[in-house]
Amino acid sequence: MSLRNPGTTPTDSELSLPRLMPLRIHDISRMRAAYRALLVPESKNVRACGMALFERIATGNWSVEWNLPRWLGSSLGLGEFEQQGLIAANVFGLGYIRLHDDQMDGEGLISEPEITRALERALLQAAEGELRQLVGERPAFWNQYTAIMKRWKAALDMVAGINVLQMEPSQLNQLGDIGAPLYLCGAACAALRPQTVSLEAILRPIQHYLVAAVLYDHMKDWKSDLENERANVFIQAMDSSASARSLRPHSRHEVYAAILEGEQTTAYIDRLHGELSQGMEAARSAGLEPFALHLAALAEEVRESKKQMDKGIQDYLKQGMELLLPA
């Protein structure tokens, strides 16, 4: 979303645009203290890296992970203690997942493996502890936990070689498994209110959000991923030859040509908007209006990103014409 100049008055159209849901200041403060308390037994270096990790994930980029327990809790009548427990499980788990994903992407900000292992161990145990305090030892939930974590680990290698423009909807849904640990929040809520809501109804909007998030993140990161030869579903949708984790040099030409042509880019963004639309509908059906509004705001952000991409293409073509046809 574009930022207005300070002191300007918003237009009626700006006021009517949906807004991405912010993080609650109180939740950030409480979880910062929880991270700090968790890391007390660790070494100075582990504590410093752990708190730096927390600041990375205490941002609006992770709004759904922070807010989903509030949205679900309000809809299902969960108390403040239960909502706070779900937030803690999500945010401890998010730290663990970020560390894991950083290592997979080769972007780890922590150079010492022993520090990463210590943080991963502490954060995973803390997340599981919060869930255990909430739902106890219910076998059904912990079987779901095991299955969800297996799906997440299996999905980490699925990006290379797929073309989302050629996938059936059921296949596309599997992209959501890249963020599968977020399903645990829904599973815990279903375990806490088994007579109130079905697990399927809770997980459906989460799944559509996760698929959309993968598609959008890869669209935003395609330049850096192309430069660093990382697998990226946007790149692979533009260039069907980019099927290996290490992209061949000629992929750059194929990707730029496809973006300039525009048809595949439009088809990709249509799929992204389709996931967001289905997510909004599913969220409203589940009584999660704040979630639906957040997805609507994300759809608006995607539209703005597409405008910026189109402008970049036009600028690129204009520069090319000026080189070919100088005044």
mmCIF file of C-alpha atoms in Angstrom, residues 10-323:
data_model
loop_
_atom_site.group_PDB
_atom_site.id
_atom_site.type_symbol
_atom_site.label_atom_id
_atom_site.label_comp_id
_atom_site.label_asym_id
_atom_site.label_seq_id
_atom_site.Cartn_x
_atom_site.Cartn_y
_atom_site.Cartn_z
ATOM 1 C CA PRO A 10 -7.030 11.112 2.726
ATOM 2 C CA THR A 11 -9.454 10.969 -0.168
ATOM 3 C CA ASP A 12 -12.808 9.180 0.085
ATOM 4 C CA SER A 13 -11.405 6.319 -2.003
ATOM 5 C CA GLU A 14 -8.403 5.982 0.333
ATOM 6 C CA LEU A 15 -10.655 5.889 3.375
ATOM 7 C CA SER A 16 -12.772 3.134 1.805
ATOM 8 C CA LEU A 17 -9.794 0.869 1.026
ATOM 9 C CA PRO A 18 -9.417 -2.163 3.307
ATOM 10 C CA ARG A 19 -6.441 -2.022 5.640
ATOM 11 C CA LEU A 20 -4.002 -4.764 6.581
ATOM 12 C CA MET A 21 -4.542 -5.642 10.217
ATOM 13 C CA PRO A 22 -1.793 -4.265 12.478
ATOM 14 C CA LEU A 23 -0.172 -6.117 15.362
ATOM 15 C CA ARG A 24 -1.443 -5.236 18.832
ATOM 16 C CA ILE A 25 1.136 -3.315 20.834
ATOM 17 C CA HIS A 26 0.206 -5.194 23.997
ATOM 18 C CA ASP A 27 0.729 -8.561 22.281
ATOM 19 C CA ILE A 28 4.144 -7.455 21.006
ATOM 20 C CA SER A 29 5.236 -6.271 24.453
ATOM 21 C CA ARG A 30 4.043 -9.461 26.131
ATOM 22 C CA MET A 31 5.741 -11.720 23.596
ATOM 23 C CA ARG A 32 8.978 -9.733 23.689
ATOM 24 C CA ALA A 33 9.067 -10.373 27.436
ATOM 25 C CA ALA A 34 8.211 -14.046 26.846
ATOM 26 C CA TYR A 35 11.099 -14.423 24.387
ATOM 27 C CA ARG A 36 13.445 -12.711 26.812
ATOM 28 C CA ALA A 37 12.343 -15.007 29.666
ATOM 29 C CA LEU A 38 12.683 -18.110 27.494
ATOM 30 C CA LEU A 39 16.275 -17.220 26.608
ATOM 31 C CA VAL A 40 17.480 -16.478 30.146
ATOM 32 C CA PRO A 41 19.182 -19.908 30.536
ATOM 33 C CA GLU A 42 20.994 -19.562 27.206
ATOM 34 C CA SER A 43 24.382 -18.007 26.464
ATOM 35 C CA LYS A 44 24.793 -14.295 25.803
ATOM 36 C CA ASN A 45 25.161 -14.875 22.058
ATOM 37 C CA VAL A 46 22.061 -17.060 21.894
ATOM 38 C CA ARG A 47 20.073 -14.453 23.819
ATOM 39 C CA ALA A 48 21.221 -11.663 21.494
ATOM 40 C CA CYS A 49 20.399 -13.662 18.352
ATOM 41 C CA GLY A 50 17.076 -14.751 19.812
ATOM 42 C CA MET A 51 15.965 -11.200 20.514
ATOM 43 C CA ALA A 52 17.134 -10.057 17.077
ATOM 44 C CA LEU A 53 15.024 -12.858 15.611
ATOM 45 C CA PHE A 54 12.026 -11.675 17.629
ATOM 46 C CA GLU A 55 12.314 -8.148 16.243
ATOM 47 C CA ARG A 56 12.368 -9.599 12.732
ATOM 48 C CA ILE A 57 9.030 -11.351 13.245
ATOM 49 C CA ALA A 58 7.321 -8.630 15.317
ATOM 50 C CA THR A 59 6.305 -6.765 12.160
ATOM 51 C CA GLY A 60 3.246 -6.386 9.969
ATOM 52 C CA ASN A 61 4.631 -8.966 7.531
ATOM 53 C CA TRP A 62 3.477 -11.578 10.036
ATOM 54 C CA SER A 63 0.089 -10.072 10.807
ATOM 55 C CA VAL A 64 -1.867 -13.301 10.276
ATOM 56 C CA GLU A 65 0.405 -15.330 12.556
ATOM 57 C CA TRP A 66 -0.064 -12.748 15.318
ATOM 58 C CA ASN A 67 -3.755 -11.982 14.780
ATOM 59 C CA LEU A 68 -5.288 -15.331 13.827
ATOM 60 C CA PRO A 69 -5.639 -16.413 17.490
ATOM 61 C CA ARG A 70 -7.585 -13.190 18.175
ATOM 62 C CA TRP A 71 -9.824 -13.649 15.132
ATOM 63 C CA LEU A 72 -10.535 -17.292 15.896
ATOM 64 C CA GLY A 73 -10.803 -16.684 19.636
ATOM 65 C CA SER A 74 -13.362 -13.917 19.247
ATOM 66 C CA SER A 75 -15.438 -16.007 16.852
ATOM 67 C CA LEU A 76 -15.390 -19.104 19.069
ATOM 68 C CA GLY A 77 -15.729 -17.365 22.418
ATOM 69 C CA LEU A 78 -12.259 -18.256 23.695
ATOM 70 C CA GLY A 79 -11.086 -16.353 26.750
ATOM 71 C CA GLU A 80 -8.108 -14.022 26.970
ATOM 72 C CA PHE A 81 -5.919 -16.713 28.550
ATOM 73 C CA GLU A 82 -6.629 -19.088 25.680
ATOM 74 C CA GLN A 83 -6.059 -16.409 23.061
ATOM 75 C CA GLN A 84 -2.756 -15.410 24.629
ATOM 76 C CA GLY A 85 -1.663 -19.052 24.703
ATOM 77 C CA LEU A 86 -2.439 -19.427 21.017
ATOM 78 C CA ILE A 87 -0.517 -16.234 20.207
ATOM 79 C CA ALA A 88 2.478 -17.496 22.201
ATOM 80 C CA ALA A 89 2.410 -20.855 20.398
ATOM 81 C CA ASN A 90 2.208 -19.094 17.029
ATOM 82 C CA VAL A 91 4.996 -16.609 17.739
ATOM 83 C CA PHE A 92 7.382 -19.108 19.315
ATOM 84 C CA GLY A 93 6.647 -21.424 16.396
ATOM 85 C CA LEU A 94 7.147 -18.611 13.893
ATOM 86 C CA GLY A 95 10.630 -17.968 15.252
ATOM 87 C CA TYR A 96 11.466 -21.656 14.884
ATOM 88 C CA ILE A 97 10.143 -21.749 11.316
ATOM 89 C CA ARG A 98 11.995 -18.571 10.298
ATOM 90 C CA LEU A 99 15.283 -20.077 11.498
ATOM 91 C CA HIS A 100 14.590 -23.272 9.602
ATOM 92 C CA ASP A 101 13.564 -21.474 6.402
ATOM 93 C CA ASP A 102 16.585 -19.156 6.562
ATOM 94 C CA GLN A 103 18.879 -22.173 6.555
ATOM 95 C CA MET A 104 16.995 -23.766 3.649
ATOM 96 C CA ASP A 105 17.260 -20.532 1.632
ATOM 97 C CA GLY A 106 20.911 -20.004 2.461
ATOM 98 C CA GLU A 107 20.017 -16.664 4.024
ATOM 99 C CA GLY A 108 20.726 -17.445 7.643
ATOM 100 C CA LEU A 109 21.733 -14.354 9.598
ATOM 101 C CA ILE A 110 23.294 -16.503 12.335
ATOM 102 C CA SER A 111 26.707 -17.806 11.332
ATOM 103 C CA GLU A 112 27.212 -20.227 14.238
ATOM 104 C CA PRO A 113 25.230 -23.487 13.771
ATOM 105 C CA GLU A 114 25.227 -24.174 17.504
ATOM 106 C CA ILE A 115 23.364 -20.915 18.157
ATOM 107 C CA THR A 116 20.760 -21.802 15.535
ATOM 108 C CA ARG A 117 20.312 -25.272 17.045
ATOM 109 C CA ALA A 118 19.944 -23.855 20.561
ATOM 110 C CA LEU A 119 17.302 -21.354 19.415
ATOM 111 C CA GLU A 120 15.407 -23.932 17.369
ATOM 112 C CA ARG A 121 15.304 -26.311 20.314
ATOM 113 C CA ALA A 122 14.140 -23.654 22.792
ATOM 114 C CA LEU A 123 11.497 -22.181 20.483
ATOM 115 C CA LEU A 124 10.023 -25.519 19.386
ATOM 116 C CA GLN A 125 9.800 -26.725 22.978
ATOM 117 C CA ALA A 126 8.172 -23.439 24.002
ATOM 118 C CA ALA A 127 5.590 -23.617 21.193
ATOM 119 C CA GLU A 128 4.730 -27.217 22.024
ATOM 120 C CA GLY A 129 4.545 -26.329 25.721
ATOM 121 C CA GLU A 130 1.994 -23.589 25.045
ATOM 122 C CA LEU A 131 -0.137 -25.965 22.993
ATOM 123 C CA ARG A 132 0.095 -28.659 25.646
ATOM 124 C CA GLN A 133 -1.003 -26.187 28.319
ATOM 125 C CA LEU A 134 -4.029 -25.302 26.188
ATOM 126 C CA VAL A 135 -5.249 -28.645 24.846
ATOM 127 C CA GLY A 136 -3.610 -31.076 27.241
ATOM 128 C CA GLU A 137 -2.681 -34.513 25.941
ATOM 129 C CA ARG A 138 -5.646 -35.042 23.598
ATOM 130 C CA PRO A 139 -4.409 -37.800 21.231
ATOM 131 C CA ALA A 140 -6.511 -36.502 18.305
ATOM 132 C CA PHE A 141 -4.831 -33.086 18.450
ATOM 133 C CA TRP A 142 -1.302 -34.426 18.786
ATOM 134 C CA ASN A 143 -1.881 -36.829 15.888
ATOM 135 C CA GLN A 144 -2.894 -33.780 13.860
ATOM 136 C CA TYR A 145 0.194 -31.956 15.104
ATOM 137 C CA THR A 146 2.468 -34.766 13.895
ATOM 138 C CA ALA A 147 0.728 -34.947 10.507
ATOM 139 C CA ILE A 148 0.866 -31.162 9.979
ATOM 140 C CA MET A 149 4.556 -30.940 10.813
ATOM 141 C CA LYS A 150 5.279 -33.835 8.446
ATOM 142 C CA ARG A 151 3.404 -32.037 5.674
ATOM 143 C CA TRP A 152 5.431 -28.888 6.348
ATOM 144 C CA LYS A 153 8.776 -30.684 6.204
ATOM 145 C CA ALA A 154 7.774 -32.571 3.045
ATOM 146 C CA ALA A 155 6.664 -29.334 1.349
ATOM 147 C CA LEU A 156 9.978 -27.536 1.781
ATOM 148 C CA ASP A 157 11.385 -29.228 -1.319
ATOM 149 C CA MET A 158 8.258 -29.015 -3.475
ATOM 150 C CA VAL A 159 8.868 -25.568 -4.998
ATOM 151 C CA ALA A 160 11.580 -26.574 -7.473
ATOM 152 C CA GLY A 161 10.188 -27.845 -10.737
ATOM 153 C CA ILE A 162 6.494 -26.919 -10.417
ATOM 154 C CA ASN A 163 4.550 -24.578 -12.683
ATOM 155 C CA VAL A 164 1.553 -23.134 -10.840
ATOM 156 C CA LEU A 165 -0.114 -22.139 -14.118
ATOM 157 C CA GLN A 166 -0.358 -25.821 -15.047
ATOM 158 C CA MET A 167 -1.591 -27.096 -11.673
ATOM 159 C CA GLU A 168 -5.117 -28.194 -10.815
ATOM 160 C CA PRO A 169 -6.720 -26.432 -7.802
ATOM 161 C CA SER A 170 -6.188 -29.498 -5.609
ATOM 162 C CA GLN A 171 -2.505 -29.486 -6.521
ATOM 163 C CA LEU A 172 -2.214 -25.754 -5.942
ATOM 164 C CA ASN A 173 -3.634 -26.252 -2.443
ATOM 165 C CA GLN A 174 -0.522 -28.226 -1.579
ATOM 166 C CA LEU A 175 1.490 -24.991 -1.764
ATOM 167 C CA GLY A 176 -0.177 -24.075 1.519
ATOM 168 C CA ASP A 177 1.821 -26.819 3.198
ATOM 169 C CA ILE A 178 4.877 -24.557 2.952
ATOM 170 C CA GLY A 179 3.230 -22.645 5.824
ATOM 171 C CA ALA A 180 1.458 -25.662 7.321
ATOM 172 C CA PRO A 181 2.406 -24.956 10.979
ATOM 173 C CA LEU A 182 -0.184 -22.145 10.914
ATOM 174 C CA TYR A 183 -2.830 -24.870 10.697
ATOM 175 C CA LEU A 184 -1.936 -25.833 14.269
ATOM 176 C CA CYS A 185 -3.679 -22.720 15.575
ATOM 177 C CA GLY A 186 -6.904 -23.799 13.868
ATOM 178 C CA ALA A 187 -6.514 -27.379 15.025
ATOM 179 C CA ALA A 188 -6.042 -26.217 18.625
ATOM 180 C CA CYS A 189 -9.181 -24.054 18.405
ATOM 181 C CA ALA A 190 -11.182 -26.980 17.043
ATOM 182 C CA ALA A 191 -9.896 -29.108 19.911
ATOM 183 C CA LEU A 192 -10.927 -26.452 22.436
ATOM 184 C CA ARG A 193 -14.413 -26.011 20.904
ATOM 185 C CA PRO A 194 -15.189 -29.391 19.280
ATOM 186 C CA GLN A 195 -18.967 -28.895 19.482
ATOM 187 C CA THR A 196 -18.873 -25.375 18.039
ATOM 188 C CA VAL A 197 -16.902 -25.514 14.803
ATOM 189 C CA SER A 198 -15.520 -28.025 12.335
ATOM 190 C CA LEU A 199 -11.790 -28.206 11.731
ATOM 191 C CA GLU A 200 -12.398 -28.077 7.971
ATOM 192 C CA ALA A 201 -14.261 -24.761 8.225
ATOM 193 C CA ILE A 202 -11.396 -23.235 10.208
ATOM 194 C CA LEU A 203 -8.615 -24.536 7.989
ATOM 195 C CA ARG A 204 -10.156 -23.602 4.628
ATOM 196 C CA PRO A 205 -9.502 -19.816 4.802
ATOM 197 C CA ILE A 206 -6.074 -20.452 6.318
ATOM 198 C CA GLN A 207 -5.191 -22.715 3.407
ATOM 199 C CA HIS A 208 -6.239 -20.184 0.770
ATOM 200 C CA TYR A 209 -4.286 -17.483 2.606
ATOM 201 C CA LEU A 210 -1.160 -19.647 2.740
ATOM 202 C CA VAL A 211 -1.314 -20.480 -0.973
ATOM 203 C CA ALA A 212 -1.782 -16.790 -1.776
ATOM 204 C CA ALA A 213 1.082 -15.849 0.552
ATOM 205 C CA VAL A 214 3.459 -18.248 -1.230
ATOM 206 C CA LEU A 215 2.431 -16.935 -4.659
ATOM 207 C CA TYR A 216 2.777 -13.305 -3.551
ATOM 208 C CA ASP A 217 6.076 -13.752 -1.718
ATOM 209 C CA HIS A 218 7.612 -15.425 -4.760
ATOM 210 C CA MET A 219 6.287 -12.682 -7.040
ATOM 211 C CA LYS A 220 7.929 -10.060 -4.825
ATOM 212 C CA ASP A 221 11.213 -11.984 -4.510
ATOM 213 C CA TRP A 222 11.691 -13.106 -8.106
ATOM 214 C CA LYS A 223 14.543 -10.700 -8.922
ATOM 215 C CA SER A 224 16.698 -11.667 -5.944
ATOM 216 C CA ASP A 225 15.834 -15.358 -6.366
ATOM 217 C CA LEU A 226 16.772 -15.229 -10.049
ATOM 218 C CA GLU A 227 20.048 -13.491 -9.187
ATOM 219 C CA ASN A 228 20.853 -16.086 -6.493
ATOM 220 C CA GLU A 229 19.593 -19.084 -8.496
ATOM 221 C CA ARG A 230 16.927 -20.057 -5.961
ATOM 222 C CA ALA A 231 13.771 -21.956 -6.850
ATOM 223 C CA ASN A 232 10.834 -19.581 -7.253
ATOM 224 C CA VAL A 233 7.319 -20.394 -8.442
ATOM 225 C CA PHE A 234 6.885 -17.024 -10.187
ATOM 226 C CA ILE A 235 10.074 -17.560 -12.197
ATOM 227 C CA GLN A 236 9.007 -21.091 -13.069
ATOM 228 C CA ALA A 237 5.612 -19.834 -14.225
ATOM 229 C CA MET A 238 7.374 -17.393 -16.543
ATOM 230 C CA ASP A 239 9.938 -19.913 -17.808
ATOM 231 C CA SER A 240 9.041 -23.595 -17.991
ATOM 232 C CA SER A 241 12.719 -24.462 -18.521
ATOM 233 C CA ALA A 242 13.502 -23.243 -14.972
ATOM 234 C CA SER A 243 12.735 -26.640 -13.502
ATOM 235 C CA ALA A 244 15.841 -27.258 -11.420
ATOM 236 C CA ARG A 245 16.773 -25.698 -8.096
ATOM 237 C CA SER A 246 19.815 -24.095 -9.775
ATOM 238 C CA LEU A 247 18.429 -22.048 -12.640
ATOM 239 C CA ARG A 248 20.286 -22.070 -15.933
ATOM 240 C CA PRO A 249 21.755 -18.723 -17.052
ATOM 241 C CA HIS A 250 19.419 -18.398 -20.020
ATOM 242 C CA SER A 251 16.417 -18.360 -17.667
ATOM 243 C CA ARG A 252 16.962 -14.638 -17.158
ATOM 244 C CA HIS A 253 16.140 -13.902 -20.810
ATOM 245 C CA GLU A 254 13.102 -16.203 -20.784
ATOM 246 C CA VAL A 255 11.713 -14.667 -17.589
ATOM 247 C CA TYR A 256 12.133 -11.067 -18.750
ATOM 248 C CA ALA A 257 10.606 -11.902 -22.125
ATOM 249 C CA ALA A 258 7.558 -13.486 -20.462
ATOM 250 C CA ILE A 259 7.080 -10.527 -18.116
ATOM 251 C CA LEU A 260 7.307 -8.084 -21.005
ATOM 252 C CA GLU A 261 4.777 -10.109 -23.000
ATOM 253 C CA GLY A 262 2.440 -10.053 -20.003
ATOM 254 C CA GLU A 263 0.108 -13.001 -20.581
ATOM 255 C CA GLN A 264 1.747 -15.349 -18.075
ATOM 256 C CA THR A 265 2.086 -12.578 -15.496
ATOM 257 C CA THR A 266 -1.636 -11.846 -15.779
ATOM 258 C CA ALA A 267 -2.488 -15.539 -15.441
ATOM 259 C CA TYR A 268 -0.249 -15.812 -12.357
ATOM 260 C CA ILE A 269 -1.844 -12.806 -10.659
ATOM 261 C CA ASP A 270 -5.318 -14.100 -11.547
ATOM 262 C CA ARG A 271 -4.486 -17.269 -9.637
ATOM 263 C CA LEU A 272 -3.239 -15.212 -6.710
ATOM 264 C CA HIS A 273 -6.416 -13.117 -6.652
ATOM 265 C CA GLY A 274 -8.494 -16.277 -6.955
ATOM 266 C CA GLU A 275 -6.929 -17.683 -3.793
ATOM 267 C CA LEU A 276 -7.535 -14.434 -1.926
ATOM 268 C CA SER A 277 -11.170 -14.292 -3.087
ATOM 269 C CA GLN A 278 -11.799 -17.882 -2.013
ATOM 270 C CA GLY A 279 -10.079 -17.150 1.284
ATOM 271 C CA MET A 280 -12.330 -14.133 1.889
ATOM 272 C CA GLU A 281 -15.441 -16.181 1.167
ATOM 273 C CA ALA A 282 -14.294 -19.024 3.418
ATOM 274 C CA ALA A 283 -13.360 -16.617 6.211
ATOM 275 C CA ARG A 284 -16.779 -14.970 6.131
ATOM 276 C CA SER A 285 -18.482 -18.368 6.119
ATOM 277 C CA ALA A 286 -16.504 -19.252 9.254
ATOM 278 C CA GLY A 287 -17.465 -15.981 10.977
ATOM 279 C CA LEU A 288 -13.963 -14.533 10.614
ATOM 280 C CA GLU A 289 -14.779 -11.098 9.224
ATOM 281 C CA PRO A 290 -11.460 -9.487 10.368
ATOM 282 C CA PHE A 291 -9.580 -12.219 8.509
ATOM 283 C CA ALA A 292 -11.699 -11.547 5.401
ATOM 284 C CA LEU A 293 -10.934 -7.822 5.640
ATOM 285 C CA HIS A 294 -7.219 -8.540 5.949
ATOM 286 C CA LEU A 295 -7.333 -10.703 2.817
ATOM 287 C CA ALA A 296 -9.211 -7.927 0.993
ATOM 288 C CA ALA A 297 -6.436 -5.491 1.946
ATOM 289 C CA LEU A 298 -3.836 -7.971 0.738
ATOM 290 C CA ALA A 299 -5.688 -8.205 -2.592
ATOM 291 C CA GLU A 300 -5.489 -4.410 -2.875
ATOM 292 C CA GLU A 301 -1.754 -4.562 -2.170
ATOM 293 C CA VAL A 302 -1.339 -7.158 -4.924
ATOM 294 C CA ARG A 303 -3.166 -4.855 -7.355
ATOM 295 C CA GLU A 304 -0.798 -2.031 -6.414
ATOM 296 C CA SER A 305 2.205 -4.314 -6.922
ATOM 297 C CA LYS A 306 0.899 -5.249 -10.371
ATOM 298 C CA LYS A 307 0.581 -1.539 -11.263
ATOM 299 C CA GLN A 308 4.169 -0.949 -10.187
ATOM 300 C CA MET A 309 5.336 -3.955 -12.211
ATOM 301 C CA ASP A 310 3.461 -2.685 -15.285
ATOM 302 C CA LYS A 311 5.011 0.767 -14.826
ATOM 303 C CA GLY A 312 8.447 -0.790 -14.610
ATOM 304 C CA ILE A 313 7.822 -2.656 -17.859
ATOM 305 C CA GLN A 314 6.667 0.515 -19.605
ATOM 306 C CA ASP A 315 9.729 2.407 -18.358
ATOM 307 C CA TYR A 316 11.945 -0.427 -19.596
ATOM 308 C CA LEU A 317 10.335 -0.364 -23.049
ATOM 309 C CA LYS A 318 10.558 3.422 -23.196
ATOM 310 C CA GLN A 319 14.282 3.317 -22.427
ATOM 311 C CA GLY A 320 14.751 0.705 -25.139
ATOM 312 C CA MET A 321 12.917 2.800 -27.701
ATOM 313 C CA GLU A 322 14.987 5.860 -26.814
ATOM 314 C CA LEU A 323 18.165 3.857 -27.394
#
